[in-house]
Tab-separated table of C-alpha atoms and ligand atoms in Angstrom:
chain	number	residue	atom	x	y	z
A	11	UNK	CA	18.363	17.002	1.640
A	12	UNK	CA	15.006	15.474	0.633
A	13	UNK	CA	12.175	17.861	1.571
A	14	UNK	CA	8.749	16.340	2.170
A	15	UNK	CA	5.165	17.529	2.491
A	16	UNK	CA	3.366	14.987	4.701
A	17	UNK	CA	-0.361	14.533	4.067
A	18	UNK	CA	-2.301	12.910	6.918
A	19	UNK	CA	0.441	14.097	9.289
A	20	UNK	CA	-1.787	14.046	12.398
A	21	UNK	CA	-2.734	10.363	12.008
A	22	UNK	CA	-1.022	7.245	13.351
A	23	UNK	CA	1.105	6.737	10.227
A	24	UNK	CA	1.710	10.469	9.790
A	25	UNK	CA	3.226	10.630	13.246
A	26	UNK	CA	5.303	7.489	12.543
A	27	UNK	CA	6.715	9.156	9.405
A	28	UNK	CA	7.391	12.351	11.415
A	29	UNK	CA	9.441	10.262	13.861
A	30	UNK	CA	11.209	8.248	11.103
A	31	UNK	CA	12.205	11.441	9.237
A	32	UNK	CA	13.477	13.082	12.439
A	33	UNK	CA	15.842	10.111	12.906
A	34	UNK	CA	17.535	10.761	9.540
A	35	UNK	CA	19.875	13.589	8.620
A	36	UNK	CA	18.865	13.726	4.943
A	37	UNK	CA	15.030	13.775	5.040
A	38	UNK	CA	13.099	16.783	6.346
A	39	UNK	CA	9.350	17.416	6.611
A	40	UNK	CA	8.800	21.016	5.532
A	41	UNK	CA	4.994	21.074	5.905
A	42	UNK	CA	2.088	18.877	6.938
A	43	UNK	CA	-1.515	18.609	5.721
A	44	UNK	CA	-4.417	17.274	7.740
A	45	UNK	CA	-8.078	18.088	8.245
A	46	UNK	CA	-7.496	17.523	11.973
A	47	UNK	CA	-5.818	20.334	13.933
A	48	UNK	CA	-3.013	20.182	16.511
A	49	UNK	CA	0.769	20.288	16.677
A	50	UNK	CA	2.249	17.896	14.108
A	51	UNK	CA	5.731	18.240	15.652
A	52	UNK	CA	8.097	20.777	14.219
A	53	UNK	CA	6.561	21.902	10.926
A	54	UNK	CA	3.623	24.061	9.755
A	55	UNK	CA	0.194	22.426	9.335
A	56	UNK	CA	-2.350	23.208	6.579
A	57	UNK	CA	-5.909	21.903	6.246
A	58	UNK	CA	-5.607	21.704	2.442
A	59	UNK	CA	-2.550	20.943	0.319
A	60	UNK	CA	-3.458	23.769	-2.099
A	61	UNK	CA	-2.678	26.234	0.747
A	62	UNK	CA	0.809	24.833	1.230
A	63	UNK	CA	3.422	27.480	0.296
A	64	UNK	CA	6.511	25.336	0.994
A	65	UNK	CA	8.142	23.530	-1.927
A	66	UNK	CA	9.086	19.870	-1.590
A	67	UNK	CA	10.857	17.046	-3.416
A	68	UNK	CA	7.954	14.676	-2.712
A	69	UNK	CA	4.557	14.443	-1.018
A	70	UNK	CA	4.009	11.429	1.229
A	71	UNK	CA	0.317	10.689	1.754
A	72	UNK	CA	-0.955	8.586	4.655
A	73	UNK	CA	-4.410	10.216	4.901
A	74	UNK	CA	-7.314	8.456	3.152
A	75	UNK	CA	-8.442	7.506	-0.342
A	76	UNK	CA	-10.863	10.487	-0.321
A	77	UNK	CA	-7.892	12.915	-0.402
A	78	UNK	CA	-6.612	11.620	-3.739
A	79	UNK	CA	-8.154	14.244	-6.058
A	80	UNK	CA	-6.637	17.229	-4.232
A	81	UNK	CA	-3.257	15.423	-4.161
A	82	UNK	CA	-3.384	14.677	-7.900
A	83	UNK	CA	-4.313	18.290	-8.632
A	84	UNK	CA	-1.401	19.534	-6.484
A	85	UNK	CA	1.015	17.054	-8.100
A	86	UNK	CA	-0.004	18.027	-11.625
A	87	UNK	CA	0.224	21.733	-10.880
A	88	UNK	CA	3.577	21.735	-9.053
A	89	UNK	CA	5.135	18.587	-10.660
A	90	UNK	CA	5.981	17.326	-7.159
A	91	UNK	CA	6.295	13.500	-7.061
A	92	UNK	CA	3.459	11.890	-5.066
A	93	UNK	CA	3.915	8.889	-2.779
A	94	UNK	CA	0.419	7.506	-2.243
A	95	UNK	CA	0.344	5.154	0.732
A	96	UNK	CA	-3.365	5.301	1.606
A	97	UNK	CA	-5.479	2.231	0.807
A	98	UNK	CA	-9.076	1.599	-0.226
A	99	UNK	CA	-9.066	3.424	-3.588
A	100	UNK	CA	-12.067	2.801	-5.858
A	101	UNK	CA	-11.575	1.663	-9.469
A	102	UNK	CA	-12.420	5.226	-10.615
A	103	UNK	CA	-9.799	6.707	-8.285
A	104	UNK	CA	-7.199	4.189	-9.508
A	105	UNK	CA	-8.064	5.223	-13.071
A	106	UNK	CA	-7.519	8.906	-12.183
A	107	UNK	CA	-4.158	8.037	-10.564
A	108	UNK	CA	-3.129	6.220	-13.765
A	109	UNK	CA	-4.156	9.259	-15.875
A	110	UNK	CA	-2.296	11.729	-13.640
A	111	UNK	CA	0.892	9.621	-13.839
A	112	UNK	CA	1.246	10.827	-17.438
A	113	UNK	CA	1.936	14.326	-16.024
A	114	UNK	CA	3.661	13.674	-12.686
A	115	UNK	CA	5.682	10.932	-10.945
A	116	UNK	CA	3.362	8.771	-8.841
A	117	UNK	CA	4.461	6.082	-6.433
A	118	UNK	CA	1.737	3.861	-5.034
A	119	UNK	CA	2.023	0.857	-2.792
A	120	UNK	CA	-0.604	-0.603	-0.481
A	121	UNK	CA	2.257	-1.897	1.648
A	122	UNK	CA	5.468	0.012	2.177
A	123	UNK	CA	7.407	-2.835	3.837
A	124	UNK	CA	10.485	-4.426	2.261
A	125	UNK	CA	9.346	-7.917	3.291
A	126	UNK	CA	5.992	-7.697	1.500
A	127	UNK	CA	7.749	-6.640	-1.683
A	128	UNK	CA	10.021	-9.674	-1.579
A	129	UNK	CA	7.023	-11.916	-0.739
A	130	UNK	CA	5.169	-10.544	-3.793
A	131	UNK	CA	8.090	-11.584	-6.023
A	132	UNK	CA	8.149	-15.095	-4.466
A	133	UNK	CA	4.374	-15.506	-5.031
A	134	UNK	CA	4.536	-14.283	-8.621
A	135	UNK	CA	7.269	-16.823	-9.362
A	136	UNK	CA	5.724	-19.866	-7.619
A	137	UNK	CA	1.919	-19.485	-7.733
A	138	UNK	CA	1.424	-21.196	-11.119
A	139	UNK	CA	3.485	-24.248	-10.048
A	140	UNK	CA	1.352	-24.732	-6.923
A	141	UNK	CA	-1.975	-23.951	-8.645
A	142	UNK	CA	-1.260	-26.394	-11.478
A	143	UNK	CA	-0.416	-29.056	-8.880
A	144	UNK	CA	-3.944	-28.610	-7.475
A	145	UNK	CA	-3.287	-26.314	-4.511
A	146	UNK	CA	-6.235	-23.991	-3.697
A	147	UNK	CA	-5.271	-20.390	-2.919
A	148	UNK	CA	-6.572	-18.499	0.113
A	149	UNK	CA	-5.366	-15.241	1.686
A	150	UNK	CA	-6.087	-14.437	5.326
A	151	UNK	CA	-5.326	-10.959	6.684
A	152	UNK	CA	-5.594	-9.594	10.237
A	153	UNK	CA	-5.536	-5.942	11.302
A	154	UNK	CA	-6.355	-3.708	14.286
A	155	UNK	CA	-9.931	-2.733	15.094
A	156	UNK	CA	-9.496	0.870	13.832
A	157	UNK	CA	-8.910	-0.146	10.205
A	158	UNK	CA	-11.847	0.906	8.064
A	159	UNK	CA	-11.292	-0.831	4.711
A	160	UNK	CA	-11.437	-4.589	4.113
A	161	UNK	CA	-9.862	-6.604	2.716
A	162	UNK	CA	-6.545	-4.846	3.251
A	163	UNK	CA	-4.789	-3.222	0.324
A	164	UNK	CA	-1.899	-5.595	1.048
A	165	UNK	CA	-4.132	-8.676	0.690
A	166	UNK	CA	-5.170	-7.360	-2.732
A	167	UNK	CA	-1.545	-6.547	-3.612
A	168	UNK	CA	-0.588	-10.174	-2.783
A	169	UNK	CA	-3.583	-11.499	-4.751
A	170	UNK	CA	-2.499	-9.356	-7.731
A	171	UNK	CA	1.068	-10.716	-7.448
A	172	UNK	CA	-0.335	-14.273	-7.530
A	173	UNK	CA	-2.634	-13.422	-10.470
A	174	UNK	CA	0.240	-11.973	-12.472
A	175	UNK	CA	2.015	-15.351	-12.186
A	176	UNK	CA	-1.015	-17.460	-13.248
A	177	UNK	CA	-1.862	-18.394	-16.832
A	178	UNK	CA	-5.620	-17.907	-16.406
A	179	UNK	CA	-7.854	-15.546	-14.454
A	180	UNK	CA	-8.773	-16.587	-10.898
A	181	UNK	CA	-11.646	-14.390	-9.597
A	182	UNK	CA	-11.265	-12.972	-6.065
A	183	UNK	CA	-13.930	-14.297	-3.658
A	184	UNK	CA	-14.529	-12.291	-0.468
A	185	UNK	CA	-17.677	-13.886	0.908
A	186	UNK	CA	-18.945	-17.455	0.748
A	187	UNK	CA	-21.875	-16.945	3.134
A	188	UNK	CA	-24.407	-16.718	0.302
A	189	UNK	CA	-22.995	-19.641	-1.673
A	190	UNK	CA	-23.829	-23.263	-1.177
A	191	UNK	CA	-21.480	-25.092	-3.474
A	192	UNK	CA	-18.135	-26.867	-3.537
A	193	UNK	CA	-15.174	-24.487	-3.756
A	194	UNK	CA	-14.077	-24.153	-7.402
A	195	UNK	CA	-10.309	-24.596	-7.795
A	196	UNK	CA	-9.866	-21.501	-9.959
A	197	UNK	CA	-10.465	-18.744	-7.431
A	198	UNK	CA	-8.538	-16.800	-4.805
A	199	UNK	CA	-10.360	-16.581	-1.475
A	200	UNK	CA	-9.637	-13.448	0.585
A	201	UNK	CA	-10.709	-13.165	4.229
A	202	UNK	CA	-10.302	-10.335	6.757
A	203	UNK	CA	-10.159	-10.352	10.557
A	204	UNK	CA	-10.291	-7.128	12.640
A	205	UNK	CA	-9.349	-6.829	16.305
A	206	UNK	CA	-7.104	-5.305	18.947
A	207	UNK	CA	-3.913	-3.596	17.853
A	208	UNK	CA	-2.564	-6.043	15.192
A	209	UNK	CA	-0.354	-3.870	12.889
A	210	UNK	CA	-0.789	-6.265	9.913
A	211	UNK	CA	-0.644	-10.069	9.458
A	212	UNK	CA	-0.907	-11.758	6.048
A	213	UNK	CA	-0.976	-15.493	5.370
A	214	UNK	CA	-1.065	-16.786	1.809
A	215	UNK	CA	-2.248	-20.366	2.026
A	216	UNK	CA	-1.801	-22.935	-0.737
A	217	UNK	CA	-3.970	-25.865	0.373
A	218	UNK	CA	-3.293	-29.092	-1.489
A	219	UNK	CA	-4.195	-32.725	-0.983
A	220	UNK	CA	-2.751	-33.778	2.369
A	221	UNK	CA	-0.346	-30.807	2.509
A	222	UNK	CA	-0.491	-27.053	2.989
A	223	UNK	CA	2.127	-24.460	2.059
A	224	UNK	CA	1.777	-21.114	3.866
A	225	UNK	CA	3.710	-17.912	3.188
A	226	UNK	CA	3.388	-15.511	6.119
A	227	UNK	CA	4.305	-11.916	6.763
A	228	UNK	CA	3.979	-10.271	10.188
A	229	UNK	CA	4.430	-6.539	10.729
A	230	UNK	CA	5.273	-6.100	14.419
A	231	UNK	CA	5.076	-2.313	14.259
A	232	UNK	CA	3.768	0.320	11.875
A	233	UNK	CA	7.285	1.754	11.935
A	234	UNK	CA	8.210	-0.586	9.007
A	235	UNK	CA	5.747	1.286	6.765
A	236	UNK	CA	7.068	4.707	7.838
A	237	UNK	CA	10.643	3.598	7.154
A	238	UNK	CA	9.569	2.395	3.681
A	239	UNK	CA	7.878	5.728	2.947
A	240	UNK	CA	11.045	7.630	3.857
A	241	UNK	CA	13.050	5.291	1.569
A	242	UNK	CA	10.504	5.902	-1.196
A	243	UNK	CA	10.863	9.691	-0.787
A	244	UNK	CA	14.622	9.447	-1.290
A	245	UNK	CA	14.005	7.302	-4.398
A	246	UNK	CA	11.311	9.590	-5.858
A	247	UNK	CA	13.255	12.873	-5.629
A	248	UNK	CA	13.713	14.195	-9.162
A	249	UNK	CA	11.688	11.423	-10.862
A	250	UNK	CA	9.714	12.311	-13.990
A	251	UNK	CA	6.111	11.336	-14.887
A	252	UNK	CA	5.239	7.661	-14.566
A	253	UNK	CA	4.197	4.950	-12.130
A	254	UNK	CA	6.602	3.719	-9.454
A	255	UNK	CA	6.253	1.156	-6.655
A	256	UNK	CA	8.065	-0.472	-3.735
A	257	UNK	CA	9.501	-3.105	-6.094
A	258	UNK	CA	11.579	-0.389	-7.782
A	259	UNK	CA	12.771	0.947	-4.404
A	260	UNK	CA	13.812	-2.561	-3.325
A	261	UNK	CA	15.654	-3.158	-6.619
A	262	UNK	CA	17.442	0.227	-6.341
A	263	UNK	CA	18.556	-0.562	-2.782
A	264	UNK	CA	20.185	-3.969	-3.454
B	10	LIG	N1	0.827	1.591	2.403
B	10	LIG	C1	1.073	1.149	3.641
B	10	LIG	O1	2.080	0.465	3.892
B	10	LIG	C2	0.142	1.522	4.758
B	10	LIG	C3	0.471	1.206	6.078
B	10	LIG	C4	-0.388	1.630	7.101
B	10	LIG	C5	-1.529	2.349	6.787
B	10	LIG	N2	-1.821	2.610	5.472
B	10	LIG	C6	-2.979	3.407	5.102
B	10	LIG	O2	-2.693	4.769	5.396
B	10	LIG	C7	-3.912	5.458	5.698
B	10	LIG	C8	-3.783	6.149	7.058
B	10	LIG	O3	-3.620	5.179	8.077
B	10	LIG	P1	-3.560	5.616	9.632
B	10	LIG	O4	-3.555	4.349	10.396
B	10	LIG	O5	-2.477	6.608	9.857
B	10	LIG	O6	-4.983	6.334	9.773
B	10	LIG	P2	-5.396	7.522	10.759
B	10	LIG	O7	-6.892	7.580	10.724
B	10	LIG	O8	-4.725	7.381	12.079
B	10	LIG	O9	-4.807	8.849	10.067
B	10	LIG	C9	-5.327	9.449	8.925
B	10	LIG	C10	-5.111	10.954	9.045
B	10	LIG	O10	-5.467	11.542	7.780
B	10	LIG	C11	-6.325	12.639	8.031
B	10	LIG	N3	-7.236	12.752	6.878
B	10	LIG	C12	-8.225	11.906	6.507
B	10	LIG	N4	-8.814	12.336	5.369
B	10	LIG	C13	-8.173	13.478	5.006
B	10	LIG	C14	-8.327	14.385	3.936
B	10	LIG	N5	-9.269	14.173	2.986
B	10	LIG	N6	-7.497	15.444	3.877
B	10	LIG	C15	-6.549	15.653	4.829
B	10	LIG	N7	-6.376	14.822	5.890
B	10	LIG	C16	-7.170	13.752	5.978
B	10	LIG	C17	-7.061	12.330	9.317
B	10	LIG	O11	-7.492	13.529	9.964
B	10	LIG	C18	-5.972	11.618	10.118
B	10	LIG	O12	-5.200	12.510	10.895
B	10	LIG	C19	-5.011	4.397	5.597
B	10	LIG	O13	-5.553	4.432	4.297
B	10	LIG	C20	-4.255	3.097	5.832
B	10	LIG	O14	-4.906	1.965	5.294
B	10	LIG	C21	-1.006	2.216	4.453
């Protein structure tokens, strides 16, 4: 059995993970944490992870970037692997996550879907070929109107995958409204659209002369992310200090 503490359990993703875990016979949520009150569905709820008495094999977090310090403190103290799925971390928070991973196992992925992991590998392998052939790189992401951070963590994850395959640095450009100049070739444009209930669309566009290559990923339901988090929990049980990501889960599953 893989026992989980679920942080952000009252939110949309928290409830998706609750449902995904209930559909397995080897993953069990033993406690939930959320600053909102209510009935999470079959397990005790705490407003702070430090109050949580239950022991777990992993913490899954789908709350918010602001919760990271209390999660890192809990992870360090109890040596419970942390699966950080929230997005919108600042550079300082990312630095603290890196530091804490010397003491406790930390999994972080801005996108928990299998498809995005495979897409990242494809981009890393092919970006340089397309960029050297003169293709300009643009990423367009679309999400529901409740999403607070922009661009999405996934758009940045895809941009990082592209960057890791390029020989030189391409700065990320989020806003051209204050620029009045021709687009330089060596940059990655990232644009965000918010509206309706879109679970998550990402298009990576390589625009060349007279031809365009587009790699697209569509999440049709947030359930894909919950399923990925449950897979990650199985993978993280018993792991020692260090950084882990969805790539490792995908590799372990094939
Ligand atoms: N990695 C992925 O694949 C992936 C997929 C979907 C969403 N997300 C991210 O997960 C997070 C949650 O998304 P959501 O759609 O479920 O949001 P949501 O607003 O529906 O839920 C967040 C929940 O966390 C709780 N919360 C917020 N701050 C907290 C804190 N400091 N301590 C305890 N509880 C706190 C809120 O009360 C709420 O119940 C966001 O950062 C989102 O971008 C990541």
